[in-house]
Amino acid sequence: MAIVIIRQDKKIDLWKNALKKADNSLKVYSYLEEHPKEEITMAIIWKHPAGSLTGYPNLKCIASAGAGVDYIFEDPTRPTNVPITRIVDPLLASDMSEHVLAVILAHIKNLNTYKQQQIKSLWNPLEYSRIKDTTVGILGLGELGALTAQDLANVGFQVQGWSRSKKSLDQVTTFAGKEELKTFLSSTQILVCLLPLTPETKGFLNKDLLGQLPQGAFLVNVARGGHLVDGDLLMLLDNGHLSGACLDVYHTEPLPEAHPFWNHPKVHMTPHYASVSDTNSVVPQLVENYRRIQNEEELMNRVDMEKGY
Ligand code: NAP
Ligand code: GLV
């Protein structure tokens, strides 16, 4: 039995060392080095090159090193009979919640605009909003969305959330299903997307949906670039329906130099780094799943193959 790590960034050694530190007896390979493919039972991957999951005859688990698994479903060459797991981790959730709080505070206190004014040496005080008067709506009340909603409510925001199935969360008004989406949107001043990217949610943030938000609403997309129809967002920013957007994720990453988001005064950008798996925090669940493979036990954090998340 052995583990292979497949990712195209410079973090293979970081993950290898964290796994070895947790259990020095583990056999861990980088996909870039010579390795016995028939021994591999677990692949720990992040945005792997298409085709790199083939040729492992004894693979028992494809483990996403992040919360999202959309990139795995998008690979037509992946072995479809192998279970997929994902990361569920308290730090990943609290990092996301902190990021969203920072973005929302910067927006309601005009910090992005003041930065732009400072560059032009402009002294121009602006009306600000108060936390208690601001309604934040969260699309997706899963591991990240639920904690973010709860934390924002504890800070004093009016918080509402929408998901596929009905949830019950302290101090958060919850909505579920297509029938309740309109009501949810009509009272949301700041919309935060924390949905997984699936065939159902692809292009979800389009002109029809964003157009149902009240005039002056603000969008925070920290889920995936594929949720957003970029042209629709630009149209709604330019016609004044939306006051701005803060984006962490894009259709193509890094965002191509010529993309209009880079220079749009109402678009604020972060480079897909809202919340990143912390190796020390997430390695124990991966090692536990590796042990479970060995003992033929049920895997933790298994992805529903039908739902795609
Ligand atoms: P999760 O636990 O699977 O939660 C997903 C939520 O979305 C659930 O509440 C689910 O509803 C809801 N949902 C899914 N499809 C839906 C649909 N068609 N209609 C309505 N609701 C739907 O996911 P998570 O761990 O919170 O992560 C969410 C996403 O965040 C990830 O998939 C990833 O793309 C993104 N992410 C981004 C970063 C970053 O740095 N930017 C970091 C980590 C994750 P039910 O509960 O009813 O099933
Ligand atoms: C990051 O985007 C993740 O899905 O964990």
mmCIF file of C-alpha atoms and ligand atoms in Angstrom:
data_model
loop_
_atom_site.group_PDB
_atom_site.id
_atom_site.type_symbol
_atom_site.label_atom_id
_atom_site.label_comp_id
_atom_site.label_asym_id
_atom_site.label_seq_id
_atom_site.Cartn_x
_atom_site.Cartn_y
_atom_site.Cartn_z
ATOM 1 C CA MET A 1 0.000 0.000 0.000
ATOM 2 C CA ALA A 2 1.246 3.490 -0.803
ATOM 3 C CA ILE A 3 0.082 7.081 -1.361
ATOM 4 C CA VAL A 4 0.735 9.244 -4.400
ATOM 5 C CA ILE A 5 0.506 13.041 -4.303
ATOM 6 C CA ILE A 6 -0.593 14.670 -7.531
ATOM 7 C CA ARG A 7 -0.614 18.462 -7.786
ATOM 8 C CA GLN A 8 0.961 20.984 -10.130
ATOM 9 C CA ASP A 9 2.006 23.658 -7.642
ATOM 10 C CA LYS A 10 5.186 23.660 -5.555
ATOM 11 C CA LYS A 11 3.585 22.048 -2.505
ATOM 12 C CA ILE A 12 4.275 18.325 -3.090
ATOM 13 C CA ASP A 13 7.170 18.217 -0.592
ATOM 14 C CA LEU A 14 5.159 20.162 1.984
ATOM 15 C CA TRP A 15 2.404 17.503 1.843
ATOM 16 C CA LYS A 16 4.848 14.619 1.700
ATOM 17 C CA ASN A 17 6.685 15.893 4.794
ATOM 18 C CA ALA A 18 3.453 16.515 6.710
ATOM 19 C CA LEU A 19 2.271 12.957 5.981
ATOM 20 C CA LYS A 20 5.633 11.466 6.969
ATOM 21 C CA LYS A 21 5.673 13.585 10.130
ATOM 22 C CA ALA A 22 2.257 12.188 11.069
ATOM 23 C CA ASP A 23 3.353 8.614 10.384
ATOM 24 C CA ASN A 24 6.911 7.887 9.345
ATOM 25 C CA SER A 25 6.027 4.395 8.163
ATOM 26 C CA LEU A 26 3.827 5.710 5.329
ATOM 27 C CA LYS A 27 5.059 5.140 1.783
ATOM 28 C CA VAL A 28 4.418 8.455 0.002
ATOM 29 C CA TYR A 29 5.414 9.301 -3.565
ATOM 30 C CA SER A 30 5.238 12.345 -5.759
ATOM 31 C CA TYR A 31 3.580 11.528 -9.076
ATOM 32 C CA LEU A 32 6.641 13.075 -10.707
ATOM 33 C CA GLU A 33 9.036 10.462 -9.342
ATOM 34 C CA GLU A 34 9.361 6.819 -10.332
ATOM 35 C CA HIS A 35 6.743 4.944 -8.256
ATOM 36 C CA PRO A 36 5.152 1.486 -8.208
ATOM 37 C CA LYS A 37 1.688 2.258 -9.590
ATOM 38 C CA GLU A 38 0.183 -1.095 -8.537
ATOM 39 C CA GLU A 39 1.017 -0.314 -4.869
ATOM 40 C CA ILE A 40 -0.901 2.975 -4.813
ATOM 41 C CA THR A 41 -4.206 2.773 -2.925
ATOM 42 C CA MET A 42 -4.709 6.484 -2.200
ATOM 43 C CA ALA A 43 -4.131 9.543 -4.403
ATOM 44 C CA ILE A 44 -4.049 12.890 -2.582
ATOM 45 C CA ILE A 45 -4.652 15.436 -5.292
ATOM 46 C CA TRP A 46 -5.236 19.102 -6.004
ATOM 47 C CA LYS A 47 -5.938 20.324 -9.550
ATOM 48 C CA HIS A 48 -4.139 17.324 -11.011
ATOM 49 C CA PRO A 49 -3.239 17.235 -14.712
ATOM 50 C CA ALA A 50 -6.033 15.514 -16.648
ATOM 51 C CA GLY A 51 -5.116 11.880 -17.266
ATOM 52 C CA SER A 52 -2.806 11.597 -14.234
ATOM 53 C CA LEU A 53 -5.271 9.449 -12.276
ATOM 54 C CA THR A 54 -5.122 6.606 -14.777
ATOM 55 C CA GLY A 55 -2.977 3.461 -14.523
ATOM 56 C CA TYR A 56 -3.441 2.863 -10.782
ATOM 57 C CA PRO A 57 -5.100 -0.592 -10.759
ATOM 58 C CA ASN A 58 -5.500 -0.760 -6.949
ATOM 59 C CA LEU A 59 -6.618 2.818 -6.250
ATOM 60 C CA LYS A 60 -9.225 2.836 -3.457
ATOM 61 C CA CYS A 61 -9.599 6.556 -2.747
ATOM 62 C CA ILE A 62 -9.166 9.837 -4.598
ATOM 63 C CA ALA A 63 -8.665 12.378 -1.816
ATOM 64 C CA SER A 64 -9.103 16.034 -2.706
ATOM 65 C CA ALA A 65 -6.631 18.125 -0.695
ATOM 66 C CA GLY A 66 -9.272 20.847 -0.534
ATOM 67 C CA ALA A 67 -12.997 21.168 0.149
ATOM 68 C CA GLY A 68 -13.955 21.427 -3.521
ATOM 69 C CA VAL A 69 -14.049 18.420 -5.842
ATOM 70 C CA ASP A 70 -15.394 20.038 -9.043
ATOM 71 C CA TYR A 71 -11.998 19.665 -10.792
ATOM 72 C CA ILE A 72 -12.120 15.894 -10.222
ATOM 73 C CA PHE A 73 -15.566 15.495 -11.800
ATOM 74 C CA GLU A 74 -14.356 17.621 -14.721
ATOM 75 C CA ASP A 75 -11.623 15.078 -15.562
ATOM 76 C CA PRO A 76 -13.239 12.610 -18.006
ATOM 77 C CA THR A 77 -10.311 10.198 -17.591
ATOM 78 C CA ARG A 78 -10.666 9.726 -13.814
ATOM 79 C CA PRO A 79 -11.597 6.194 -12.686
ATOM 80 C CA THR A 80 -15.309 6.650 -11.947
ATOM 81 C CA ASN A 81 -15.565 3.593 -9.690
ATOM 82 C CA VAL A 82 -13.120 4.990 -7.098
ATOM 83 C CA PRO A 83 -14.651 6.875 -4.128
ATOM 84 C CA ILE A 84 -13.773 10.555 -3.730
ATOM 85 C CA THR A 85 -13.189 12.232 -0.376
ATOM 86 C CA ARG A 86 -12.758 15.908 0.421
ATOM 87 C CA ILE A 87 -11.415 18.040 3.250
ATOM 88 C CA VAL A 88 -13.702 18.983 6.113
ATOM 89 C CA ASP A 89 -11.647 20.940 8.597
ATOM 90 C CA PRO A 90 -12.346 23.541 11.300
ATOM 91 C CA LEU A 91 -9.447 25.776 10.201
ATOM 92 C CA LEU A 92 -10.549 25.717 6.566
ATOM 93 C CA ALA A 93 -14.003 26.837 7.719
ATOM 94 C CA SER A 94 -12.807 29.524 10.159
ATOM 95 C CA ASP A 95 -10.299 30.907 7.620
ATOM 96 C CA MET A 96 -13.163 31.292 5.160
ATOM 97 C CA SER A 97 -15.372 32.925 7.748
ATOM 98 C CA GLU A 98 -12.608 35.413 8.667
ATOM 99 C CA HIS A 99 -12.005 36.231 4.999
ATOM 100 C CA VAL A 100 -15.683 36.901 4.342
ATOM 101 C CA LEU A 101 -15.946 39.086 7.457
ATOM 102 C CA ALA A 102 -12.912 41.129 6.325
ATOM 103 C CA VAL A 103 -14.358 41.606 2.835
ATOM 104 C CA ILE A 104 -17.773 42.670 4.145
ATOM 105 C CA LEU A 105 -16.344 45.138 6.674
ATOM 106 C CA ALA A 106 -14.080 46.652 4.003
ATOM 107 C CA HIS A 107 -17.167 47.108 1.819
ATOM 108 C CA ILE A 108 -19.569 48.642 4.348
ATOM 109 C CA LYS A 109 -16.860 50.978 5.716
ATOM 110 C CA ASN A 110 -15.758 52.031 2.171
ATOM 111 C CA LEU A 111 -12.144 50.919 2.650
ATOM 112 C CA ASN A 112 -11.732 49.854 -0.996
ATOM 113 C CA THR A 113 -12.983 53.223 -2.245
ATOM 114 C CA TYR A 114 -10.796 55.130 0.213
ATOM 115 C CA LYS A 115 -7.739 53.223 -1.075
ATOM 116 C CA GLN A 116 -8.647 54.271 -4.609
ATOM 117 C CA GLN A 117 -9.138 57.870 -3.424
ATOM 118 C CA GLN A 118 -5.816 57.853 -1.548
ATOM 119 C CA ILE A 119 -3.972 56.905 -4.745
ATOM 120 C CA LYS A 120 -5.491 60.059 -6.303
ATOM 121 C CA SER A 121 -4.906 62.236 -3.148
ATOM 122 C CA LEU A 122 -8.689 62.691 -2.873
ATOM 123 C CA TRP A 123 -10.320 63.700 0.482
ATOM 124 C CA ASN A 124 -13.917 62.617 0.071
ATOM 125 C CA PRO A 125 -15.859 61.330 3.134
ATOM 126 C CA LEU A 126 -18.537 58.741 2.246
ATOM 127 C CA GLU A 127 -21.711 57.482 3.929
ATOM 128 C CA TYR A 128 -21.066 54.185 5.679
ATOM 129 C CA SER A 129 -23.345 51.343 6.815
ATOM 130 C CA ARG A 130 -23.620 49.739 10.229
ATOM 131 C CA ILE A 131 -23.268 46.029 10.917
ATOM 132 C CA LYS A 132 -26.664 45.795 12.623
ATOM 133 C CA ASP A 133 -28.393 47.308 9.577
ATOM 134 C CA THR A 134 -26.721 45.051 7.019
ATOM 135 C CA THR A 135 -28.304 41.828 5.741
ATOM 136 C CA VAL A 136 -25.894 39.204 4.461
ATOM 137 C CA GLY A 137 -27.250 36.265 2.460
ATOM 138 C CA ILE A 138 -25.177 33.127 2.099
ATOM 139 C CA LEU A 139 -25.677 30.711 -0.789
ATOM 140 C CA GLY A 140 -24.723 27.267 0.540
ATOM 141 C CA LEU A 141 -24.970 26.355 4.216
ATOM 142 C CA GLY A 142 -22.490 23.493 4.284
ATOM 143 C CA GLU A 143 -19.271 23.227 6.266
ATOM 144 C CA LEU A 144 -18.044 26.697 5.264
ATOM 145 C CA GLY A 145 -21.328 28.514 4.691
ATOM 146 C CA ALA A 146 -22.857 27.489 8.026
ATOM 147 C CA LEU A 147 -19.871 28.626 10.101
ATOM 148 C CA THR A 148 -19.574 31.863 8.138
ATOM 149 C CA ALA A 149 -23.287 32.545 8.673
ATOM 150 C CA GLN A 150 -23.075 31.824 12.370
ATOM 151 C CA ASP A 151 -19.940 33.963 12.861
ATOM 152 C CA LEU A 152 -21.452 36.926 10.977
ATOM 153 C CA ALA A 153 -24.611 36.641 13.080
ATOM 154 C CA ASN A 154 -22.521 36.633 16.253
ATOM 155 C CA VAL A 155 -20.803 39.845 15.108
ATOM 156 C CA GLY A 156 -24.246 41.430 14.736
ATOM 157 C CA PHE A 157 -25.130 41.208 11.029
ATOM 158 C CA GLN A 158 -28.629 40.206 9.929
ATOM 159 C CA VAL A 159 -27.887 36.840 8.344
ATOM 160 C CA GLN A 160 -29.863 34.576 6.071
ATOM 161 C CA GLY A 161 -28.821 31.481 4.183
ATOM 162 C CA TRP A 162 -30.028 29.335 1.329
ATOM 163 C CA SER A 163 -29.331 25.687 0.629
ATOM 164 C CA ARG A 164 -30.777 22.671 -1.121
ATOM 165 C CA SER A 165 -32.215 21.143 2.074
ATOM 166 C CA LYS A 166 -33.653 23.173 4.939
ATOM 167 C CA LYS A 167 -31.258 23.990 7.789
ATOM 168 C CA SER A 168 -31.741 25.210 11.301
ATOM 169 C CA LEU A 169 -29.036 27.610 12.515
ATOM 170 C CA ASP A 170 -29.028 29.881 15.542
ATOM 171 C CA GLN A 171 -29.750 33.558 14.673
ATOM 172 C CA VAL A 172 -29.804 32.760 10.935
ATOM 173 C CA THR A 173 -32.958 32.860 8.818
ATOM 174 C CA THR A 174 -32.842 29.882 6.489
ATOM 175 C CA PHE A 175 -34.356 29.290 3.068
ATOM 176 C CA ALA A 176 -34.286 26.152 0.933
ATOM 177 C CA GLY A 177 -34.906 25.135 -2.628
ATOM 178 C CA LYS A 178 -35.789 27.035 -5.804
ATOM 179 C CA GLU A 179 -39.193 28.131 -4.375
ATOM 180 C CA GLU A 180 -37.584 30.153 -1.568
ATOM 181 C CA LEU A 181 -34.701 31.626 -3.563
ATOM 182 C CA LYS A 182 -36.596 34.732 -4.721
ATOM 183 C CA THR A 183 -37.555 35.781 -1.172
ATOM 184 C CA PHE A 184 -34.015 35.153 0.029
ATOM 185 C CA LEU A 185 -32.510 37.280 -2.748
ATOM 186 C CA SER A 186 -34.958 40.167 -2.449
ATOM 187 C CA SER A 187 -33.783 40.955 1.101
ATOM 188 C CA THR A 188 -30.045 40.239 0.677
ATOM 189 C CA GLN A 189 -27.762 43.304 0.582
ATOM 190 C CA ILE A 190 -24.504 41.364 0.491
ATOM 191 C CA LEU A 191 -24.577 38.008 -1.300
ATOM 192 C CA VAL A 192 -21.870 35.477 -0.446
ATOM 193 C CA CYS A 193 -21.517 32.421 -2.686
ATOM 194 C CA LEU A 194 -20.329 29.288 -0.891
ATOM 195 C CA LEU A 195 -21.943 26.675 -3.125
ATOM 196 C CA PRO A 196 -20.016 23.764 -4.586
ATOM 197 C CA LEU A 197 -19.578 23.902 -8.360
ATOM 198 C CA THR A 198 -21.760 21.207 -9.932
ATOM 199 C CA PRO A 199 -23.697 20.987 -13.202
ATOM 200 C CA GLU A 200 -26.674 22.459 -11.261
ATOM 201 C CA THR A 201 -24.787 25.492 -9.908
ATOM 202 C CA LYS A 202 -22.621 26.293 -12.941
ATOM 203 C CA GLY A 203 -23.460 29.837 -14.115
ATOM 204 C CA PHE A 204 -25.804 30.256 -11.126
ATOM 205 C CA LEU A 205 -24.619 33.823 -10.479
ATOM 206 C CA ASN A 206 -26.117 35.238 -13.663
ATOM 207 C CA LYS A 207 -28.123 38.354 -14.553
ATOM 208 C CA ASP A 208 -31.437 36.738 -13.649
ATOM 209 C CA LEU A 209 -30.303 35.804 -10.150
ATOM 210 C CA LEU A 210 -28.163 38.881 -9.425
ATOM 211 C CA GLY A 211 -30.925 41.067 -10.857
ATOM 212 C CA GLN A 212 -33.226 39.890 -8.057
ATOM 213 C CA LEU A 213 -30.961 41.448 -5.427
ATOM 214 C CA PRO A 214 -31.936 44.929 -4.245
ATOM 215 C CA GLN A 215 -30.389 47.965 -5.964
ATOM 216 C CA GLY A 216 -26.880 48.588 -4.620
ATOM 217 C CA ALA A 217 -26.232 45.009 -3.479
ATOM 218 C CA PHE A 218 -22.675 43.660 -3.270
ATOM 219 C CA LEU A 219 -21.435 40.223 -4.384
ATOM 220 C CA VAL A 220 -18.766 38.113 -2.689
ATOM 221 C CA ASN A 221 -17.779 35.013 -4.668
ATOM 222 C CA VAL A 222 -15.472 32.750 -2.698
ATOM 223 C CA ALA A 223 -16.731 29.476 -4.165
ATOM 224 C CA ARG A 224 -15.665 28.876 -7.783
ATOM 225 C CA GLY A 225 -15.268 31.047 -10.874
ATOM 226 C CA GLY A 226 -17.640 28.750 -12.772
ATOM 227 C CA HIS A 227 -20.574 29.932 -10.652
ATOM 228 C CA LEU A 228 -20.342 33.414 -12.133
ATOM 229 C CA VAL A 229 -21.268 34.671 -15.576
ATOM 230 C CA ASP A 230 -18.561 37.337 -15.798
ATOM 231 C CA GLY A 231 -20.286 39.407 -18.490
ATOM 232 C CA ASP A 232 -23.532 39.540 -16.489
ATOM 233 C CA LEU A 233 -21.683 40.809 -13.416
ATOM 234 C CA LEU A 234 -19.932 43.520 -15.456
ATOM 235 C CA MET A 235 -23.259 44.605 -16.977
ATOM 236 C CA LEU A 236 -24.931 44.888 -13.536
ATOM 237 C CA LEU A 237 -21.959 46.796 -12.098
ATOM 238 C CA ASP A 238 -21.885 49.187 -15.045
ATOM 239 C CA ASN A 239 -25.628 49.888 -15.001
ATOM 240 C CA GLY A 240 -25.435 50.556 -11.233
ATOM 241 C CA HIS A 241 -27.655 47.690 -10.090
ATOM 242 C CA LEU A 242 -24.767 46.227 -8.070
ATOM 243 C CA SER A 243 -22.443 48.492 -6.073
ATOM 244 C CA GLY A 244 -19.448 46.160 -6.307
ATOM 245 C CA ALA A 245 -18.051 42.677 -6.062
ATOM 246 C CA CYS A 246 -15.201 40.971 -4.294
ATOM 247 C CA LEU A 247 -13.972 37.874 -6.085
ATOM 248 C CA ASP A 248 -11.528 35.207 -4.942
ATOM 249 C CA VAL A 249 -12.138 32.670 -7.713
ATOM 250 C CA TYR A 250 -12.197 32.866 -11.513
ATOM 251 C CA HIS A 251 -12.968 30.800 -14.615
ATOM 252 C CA THR A 252 -9.256 30.707 -15.437
ATOM 253 C CA GLU A 253 -6.688 30.973 -12.661
ATOM 254 C CA PRO A 254 -4.489 32.961 -12.605
ATOM 255 C CA LEU A 255 -6.907 35.434 -14.203
ATOM 256 C CA PRO A 256 -5.623 36.335 -17.690
ATOM 257 C CA GLU A 257 -4.007 39.766 -17.916
ATOM 258 C CA ALA A 258 -6.550 41.067 -20.431
ATOM 259 C CA HIS A 259 -9.602 40.241 -18.281
ATOM 260 C CA PRO A 260 -11.765 43.338 -17.575
ATOM 261 C CA PHE A 261 -11.986 42.479 -13.839
ATOM 262 C CA TRP A 262 -8.369 43.580 -13.292
ATOM 263 C CA ASN A 263 -9.048 47.243 -13.949
ATOM 264 C CA HIS A 264 -12.723 47.545 -13.038
ATOM 265 C CA PRO A 265 -13.173 50.118 -10.248
ATOM 266 C CA LYS A 266 -16.021 48.149 -8.648
ATOM 267 C CA VAL A 267 -14.295 44.750 -8.716
ATOM 268 C CA HIS A 268 -12.021 43.840 -5.816
ATOM 269 C CA MET A 269 -9.896 40.756 -6.206
ATOM 270 C CA THR A 270 -8.006 38.209 -4.132
ATOM 271 C CA PRO A 271 -6.017 35.350 -5.749
ATOM 272 C CA HIS A 272 -8.007 32.232 -4.711
ATOM 273 C CA TYR A 273 -6.550 32.277 -1.242
ATOM 274 C CA ALA A 274 -9.568 32.937 0.992
ATOM 275 C CA SER A 275 -9.087 29.655 2.788
ATOM 276 C CA VAL A 276 -6.343 27.124 2.151
ATOM 277 C CA SER A 277 -5.940 23.606 3.580
ATOM 278 C CA ASP A 278 -3.433 23.707 6.434
ATOM 279 C CA THR A 279 -1.385 20.510 6.082
ATOM 280 C CA ASN A 280 -0.909 19.976 9.835
ATOM 281 C CA SER A 281 -4.613 20.383 10.437
ATOM 282 C CA VAL A 282 -5.864 18.165 7.595
ATOM 283 C CA VAL A 283 -3.272 15.389 7.445
ATOM 284 C CA PRO A 284 -4.808 13.409 10.366
ATOM 285 C CA GLN A 285 -8.074 12.854 8.450
ATOM 286 C CA LEU A 286 -6.113 11.691 5.381
ATOM 287 C CA VAL A 287 -4.007 9.295 7.458
ATOM 288 C CA GLU A 288 -7.181 8.021 9.124
ATOM 289 C CA ASN A 289 -8.764 7.360 5.718
ATOM 290 C CA TYR A 290 -5.617 5.573 4.584
ATOM 291 C CA ARG A 291 -5.936 3.346 7.661
ATOM 292 C CA ARG A 292 -9.610 2.774 6.836
ATOM 293 C CA ILE A 293 -8.725 1.696 3.288
ATOM 294 C CA GLN A 294 -6.377 -0.884 4.771
ATOM 295 C CA ASN A 295 -9.138 -2.177 7.083
ATOM 296 C CA GLU A 296 -11.877 -1.877 4.456
ATOM 297 C CA GLU A 297 -13.852 0.547 6.659
ATOM 298 C CA GLU A 298 -16.188 3.370 5.554
ATOM 299 C CA LEU A 299 -14.210 6.479 4.463
ATOM 300 C CA MET A 300 -14.628 9.849 6.196
ATOM 301 C CA ASN A 301 -15.809 12.949 4.277
ATOM 302 C CA ARG A 302 -16.954 10.964 1.273
ATOM 303 C CA VAL A 303 -18.363 12.870 -1.684
ATOM 304 C CA ASP A 304 -21.861 11.978 -2.909
ATOM 305 C CA MET A 305 -21.198 10.858 -6.498
ATOM 306 C CA GLU A 306 -24.775 11.672 -7.552
ATOM 307 C CA LYS A 307 -24.842 15.203 -6.108
ATOM 308 C CA GLY A 308 -21.215 15.929 -7.065
ATOM 309 C CA TYR A 309 -20.241 17.477 -3.703
HETATM 310 P P1 NAP B 1 -20.452 21.624 1.485
HETATM 311 O O1 NAP B 1 -20.222 21.335 2.932
HETATM 312 O O2 NAP B 1 -20.586 20.484 0.544
HETATM 313 O O3 NAP B 1 -21.747 22.560 1.412
HETATM 314 C C1 NAP B 1 -22.364 22.873 0.228
HETATM 315 C C2 NAP B 1 -23.660 23.616 0.500
HETATM 316 O O4 NAP B 1 -24.221 24.045 -0.740
HETATM 317 C C3 NAP B 1 -24.707 22.744 1.185
HETATM 318 O O5 NAP B 1 -25.453 23.499 2.123
HETATM 319 C C4 NAP B 1 -25.622 22.334 0.023
HETATM 320 O O6 NAP B 1 -26.971 22.093 0.387
HETATM 321 C C5 NAP B 1 -25.558 23.571 -0.834
HETATM 322 N N1 NAP B 1 -25.887 23.246 -2.232
HETATM 323 C C6 NAP B 1 -25.227 22.454 -3.090
HETATM 324 N N2 NAP B 1 -25.839 22.399 -4.275
HETATM 325 C C7 NAP B 1 -26.941 23.163 -4.157
HETATM 326 C C8 NAP B 1 -28.001 23.507 -5.025
HETATM 327 N N3 NAP B 1 -28.052 23.043 -6.284
HETATM 328 N N4 NAP B 1 -28.964 24.326 -4.573
HETATM 329 C C9 NAP B 1 -28.929 24.787 -3.307
HETATM 330 N N5 NAP B 1 -27.964 24.515 -2.414
HETATM 331 C C10 NAP B 1 -26.978 23.706 -2.849
HETATM 332 O O7 NAP B 1 -19.277 22.542 0.920
HETATM 333 P P2 NAP B 1 -18.249 23.428 1.741
HETATM 334 O O8 NAP B 1 -17.232 22.576 2.399
HETATM 335 O O9 NAP B 1 -19.006 24.383 2.574
HETATM 336 O O10 NAP B 1 -17.523 24.215 0.549
HETATM 337 C C11 NAP B 1 -18.240 24.988 -0.392
HETATM 338 C C12 NAP B 1 -17.343 25.379 -1.542
HETATM 339 O O11 NAP B 1 -16.426 26.392 -1.156
HETATM 340 C C13 NAP B 1 -16.401 24.281 -2.067
HETATM 341 O O12 NAP B 1 -17.082 23.407 -2.931
HETATM 342 C C14 NAP B 1 -15.332 25.076 -2.786
HETATM 343 O O13 NAP B 1 -15.661 25.233 -4.150
HETATM 344 C C15 NAP B 1 -15.363 26.435 -2.097
HETATM 345 N N6 NAP B 1 -14.112 26.746 -1.377
HETATM 346 C C16 NAP B 1 -13.415 27.862 -1.739
HETATM 347 C C17 NAP B 1 -12.255 28.199 -1.062
HETATM 348 C C18 NAP B 1 -11.482 29.431 -1.404
HETATM 349 O O14 NAP B 1 -10.374 29.626 -0.906
HETATM 350 N N7 NAP B 1 -12.010 30.314 -2.197
HETATM 351 C C19 NAP B 1 -11.794 27.387 -0.031
HETATM 352 C C20 NAP B 1 -12.520 26.259 0.315
HETATM 353 C C21 NAP B 1 -13.692 25.939 -0.391
HETATM 354 P P3 NAP B 1 -27.379 20.789 1.236
HETATM 355 O O15 NAP B 1 -26.722 20.983 2.594
HETATM 356 O O16 NAP B 1 -28.824 20.847 1.330
HETATM 357 O O17 NAP B 1 -26.817 19.608 0.505
HETATM 358 C C1 GLV B 2 -10.268 25.618 -2.118
HETATM 359 O O1 GLV B 2 -10.642 26.267 -3.034
HETATM 360 C C2 GLV B 2 -10.877 24.406 -1.670
HETATM 361 O O2 GLV B 2 -11.776 23.900 -2.345
HETATM 362 O O3 GLV B 2 -10.469 23.889 -0.598
#
